Amino acid sequence: MSKSIEAKNLSAQLQYQAAGNPPSTLPQTAISNAFPGLEMDFRNIWKRILVGIELHESSNFVVAVDDDAPPAAGQLDNDYRLMSIEGIEFMVAVTGPLYPGGDNVSLPDTTFGDPQMSLEWSNALASIIQNYSGKSVHCVFESLENPKKTVKVKLKVRKFFDEADVNGEKVKLAVIAKDIAPPGQLTQSLCSPWQNDYRECACFYWAATRPDYVNVEARPDGTSTGNNWMQKNRTPDTPNVYIVDDWMDINLVNYTDLFRHWEESLRFIIGGKDEQPPQKVE
Amino acid sequence: MKETIANAPLIQIQRNFGASSCTTPPKQANFHLFDTESGKHILLANGSRIFTISDEITQALEGNADDAEKLFEKFGLSAPAYITDEPLADVSVRSLSLAIAQKCNLGCTYCYAQEGNFGSKNKDMSAEAAMASVNLLFSEVSKGETVNLAFLGGEPLTNRKLLCECTAQAVALSKAKSVAVNFSITTNGTLVTPEDGEFFERHKFAVTVSLDGIGDVHNRLRAFKSGNESYNRILKNIRPLLKMQRDMQVSARVTVTPDNLFLRETLDEFISLGFHSVGFSPMLSSPTGKSEMGQKELDVMLEQMISCGEEFERRVAAGERFPFLNMTNALRELHKGTHRPYPCGAGAGYLGVSADGGLYACHRFVEDEDGAMGKVWDGIDRAKQNLWLSKRHVHFQEPCRSCWARYMCGGGCHHEVIKRGRAACNYIRGWLHYCLQAYIRLLEKRPDYFGV
Ligand code: SF4
Ligand code: SF4
């Protein structure tokens, strides 16, 4: 039987919602943003872009070196990071305001206090994929311990798309190559929105779908008071004060609470207020 | 009267290429149904999306076109509007064409530049205007971006010295700013030397040679001002370049008038000469009205274009390169699903500069108030540019607003539309209709042509 609708060109393929698929299968609605999504973590696609080594998905660290890597790459196993490919640099100085409306200042990397930050791979590697797929490139690595120590190695860029033999000819397919993303790699490091990321998410992305500011009451001066939904031990007599999120604050539900007994720790909110404990039935 | 295909009774249009949907006014604003051997298909104007659909869906849409949006919803084909009424604004320039010489040694019958000088006196661009133009081109881009510098005229090779100086300046700025630059030139070919070829090769020029047919067909349309024939001279000049081309690309551009409608043989001849690509465009508005294409001639041209397209399909199916530019461009855009509210970059990222340093919407608007946008020394007149962009948006063009081809056509060449009107819509839609069919066929036969 012929299919009743078949998307032919690229714009049609991108937008088509096949029968039975939910709206989240469309690119503009999918929860697969640059940070780990729900369906896959696209950042993992870049980990094995260079033959012989594995990179971290969100920074420029070398996390593993293959046994059969080119000999010159062997030493990279020892805390190195990738600084540039063919002269294209991956560490840049980033400036911006530290708080809304603040002055533009140099933004250091909070983990390492480095005045430079590594760029996000999808953009940083775009021209490398376009120009050097399947070719060897000059890579420069820098030791984390001693930034003066650099290593120059020629590594091959993996082909991003798979190929097939059609009538004896190599034909490029619109499929991500297997050796760039072995089975299971794309679904590593997914968000766990109902556990860890439920409180972890610093930008309140997941929090947008759950209560945050509850038991809110207006004050005469136009401001309001209320509780943080993650606040423990809330009774009608608990002072109506919002505790700012801090995972070490013992007054707030912590990660372990969520992993072990989220059912007891979290409470339903009805009409913006804590649900009252069920009445005892005589 | 000269015999042309248009008036030769023996060569009449025989084939019916689905005339119902392409030689009549657009039936639907939001979709276009078409057939191929493999079934029924639809182009959705919104997002230029192409689907193969069942007979049932086709019938539902045919019988119920007014409810198309509801049916799209039902079949999972609806989408938010890809293009809104919002015009582009304050677009920074990425491409400039310089009329480095507003003069020409040919006297083509239909020239938009009125034999090269745009209706005023013959003049060369000054070095100051040229350098200011190049500087302007590099002033709005950042590291890693690409700009395009085109040399036009008149005949740009009558001012070779300035051409070389501009190129050198652009190369220097390209290095200093880490901005890539692509060069191009459109020439009549009569003055090209092997040294020019080496220069173009060195700077990877895209060289477009205007050639309107083989031998006398060309000579009748594009003679020297003295009346002398130009074809043999041009070919003698261009042959060494065709051999030399590695990094440069030497292409032929044919302006189609009622007097050179033999497209198929022109295409075959120019491809066999070794041109990198060969493209055709109809003459729709000339300053004198001479050589403009009428409806009858456009019908013949469409026939001929389809014949060229069919040869393209045969060759590509056989795995050969067949650089028929109109077809390669159309297939690339159809495959991507290109959708845009303007026909071209004119007045947006692309501007033309006159010899006096005036900025205009494109090379054809040079010295024309309709497309004036400031001076190179003062930068782009944003008020004029934004007014142009809001007025020229396809949503505000008639009858484009209700034409299924609007996001691929973009409303037609601004210059032709402003000067003559929309005389070629049936031709545009007919060509698109054929290209859509060819796209489906080639996608099945040679998916690798599209990189899939
Ligand atoms: S100019 Fe283009 S978009 Fe406008 S009506 Fe004609 S074919 Fe359609
Ligand atoms: S307005 Fe016409 S001539 Fe000018 S760039 Fe656009 S399509 Fe070309």
Short mmCIF file of C-alpha atoms in Angstrom, two decimals, chain A residues 127-237:
data_model
loop_
_atom_site.label_atom_id
_atom_site.label_comp_id
_atom_site.label_asym_id
_atom_site.label_seq_id
_atom_site.Cartn_x
_atom_site.Cartn_y
_atom_site.Cartn_z
CA SER A 127 33.11 24.82 9.53
CA ILE A 128 35.40 21.93 10.45
CA ILE A 129 32.67 19.44 9.53
CA GLN A 130 31.90 21.32 6.36
CA ASN A 131 35.47 21.63 5.14
CA TYR A 132 37.39 18.73 6.60
CA SER A 133 35.07 15.70 6.89
CA GLY A 134 37.14 12.58 6.30
CA LYS A 135 40.39 14.58 6.21
CA SER A 136 43.29 14.95 8.63
CA VAL A 137 43.55 18.26 10.47
CA HIS A 138 46.13 20.03 12.63
CA CYS A 139 44.96 20.05 16.24
CA VAL A 140 46.52 21.91 19.14
CA PHE A 141 46.02 20.65 22.72
CA GLU A 142 47.07 22.30 25.96
CA SER A 143 47.93 20.66 29.25
CA LEU A 144 45.54 21.52 32.07
CA GLU A 145 48.37 21.39 34.56
CA ASN A 146 50.78 23.48 32.61
CA PRO A 147 49.17 25.77 30.02
CA LYS A 148 52.58 26.43 28.49
CA LYS A 149 52.77 22.81 27.45
CA THR A 150 51.04 22.29 24.12
CA VAL A 151 50.85 19.24 21.89
CA LYS A 152 50.30 19.40 18.13
CA VAL A 153 48.74 16.30 16.62
CA LYS A 154 47.23 15.51 13.22
CA LEU A 155 43.91 13.74 13.67
CA LYS A 156 41.26 12.70 11.20
CA VAL A 157 37.80 14.27 11.27
CA ARG A 158 35.11 11.61 11.09
CA LYS A 159 32.51 11.85 8.35
CA PHE A 160 29.34 13.21 9.86
CA PHE A 161 26.93 11.43 7.52
CA ASP A 162 26.79 7.77 6.69
CA GLU A 163 27.42 6.51 3.19
CA ALA A 164 26.05 3.56 1.27
CA ASP A 165 27.08 1.69 -1.84
CA VAL A 166 24.47 2.18 -4.54
CA ASN A 167 25.26 0.43 -7.82
CA GLY A 168 28.94 0.49 -6.97
CA GLU A 169 28.93 4.22 -6.15
CA LYS A 170 29.40 5.83 -2.75
CA VAL A 171 26.28 7.76 -1.92
CA LYS A 172 25.93 10.09 1.06
CA LEU A 173 22.92 9.34 3.25
CA ALA A 174 20.96 11.77 5.40
CA VAL A 175 21.82 9.63 8.42
CA ILE A 176 24.37 10.38 11.14
CA ALA A 177 27.36 8.06 10.72
CA LYS A 178 27.48 5.08 13.06
CA ASP A 179 31.02 5.57 14.20
CA ILE A 180 30.33 9.16 15.20
CA ALA A 181 27.52 8.02 17.51
CA PRO A 182 27.67 4.37 18.48
CA PRO A 183 24.44 2.86 19.83
CA GLY A 184 23.47 4.39 23.16
CA GLN A 185 25.71 7.43 22.94
CA LEU A 186 23.04 9.92 21.94
CA THR A 187 20.81 8.98 24.87
CA GLN A 188 23.58 9.29 27.44
CA SER A 189 23.40 12.26 29.82
CA LEU A 190 19.71 12.96 29.27
CA CYS A 191 17.86 15.26 31.58
CA SER A 192 16.25 13.52 34.53
CA PRO A 193 13.58 16.11 35.07
CA TRP A 194 11.66 14.19 37.70
CA GLN A 195 14.69 13.65 39.92
CA ASN A 196 17.95 15.49 39.83
CA ASP A 197 17.04 18.17 37.33
CA TYR A 198 13.80 18.84 39.13
CA ARG A 199 15.72 21.07 41.51
CA GLU A 200 18.99 21.28 39.61
CA CYS A 201 17.76 23.28 36.67
CA ALA A 202 19.27 26.70 37.29
CA CYS A 203 17.27 28.49 34.65
CA PHE A 204 13.90 27.27 35.96
CA TYR A 205 13.33 25.49 32.67
CA TRP A 206 11.84 22.42 34.28
CA ALA A 207 10.49 24.52 37.09
CA ALA A 208 8.26 26.18 34.51
CA THR A 209 6.14 23.04 34.50
CA ARG A 210 5.93 22.64 38.27
CA PRO A 211 4.90 24.93 41.11
CA ASP A 212 7.53 27.32 42.39
CA TYR A 213 6.12 30.23 44.39
CA VAL A 214 3.14 28.97 46.43
CA ASN A 215 0.74 30.13 49.16
CA VAL A 216 1.14 33.61 47.75
CA GLU A 217 -0.56 36.50 49.52
CA ALA A 218 -0.68 40.10 48.41
CA ARG A 219 0.66 42.73 50.77
CA PRO A 220 -0.78 46.23 51.03
CA ASP A 221 2.33 47.81 49.51
CA GLY A 222 1.81 45.90 46.28
CA THR A 223 4.43 43.23 46.93
CA SER A 224 3.67 39.66 47.95
CA THR A 225 4.77 36.91 50.31
CA GLY A 226 4.72 33.17 49.84
CA ASN A 227 6.68 29.92 50.13
CA ASN A 228 9.14 28.09 47.96
CA TRP A 229 7.44 24.86 46.89
CA MET A 230 10.62 22.99 47.85
CA GLN A 231 10.36 24.30 51.42
CA LYS A 232 10.04 21.47 53.96
CA ASN A 233 7.76 21.33 56.97
CA ARG A 234 5.12 23.73 55.75
CA THR A 235 2.12 24.05 58.03
CA PRO A 236 -0.51 26.78 58.03
CA ASP A 237 1.50 28.34 60.88
#
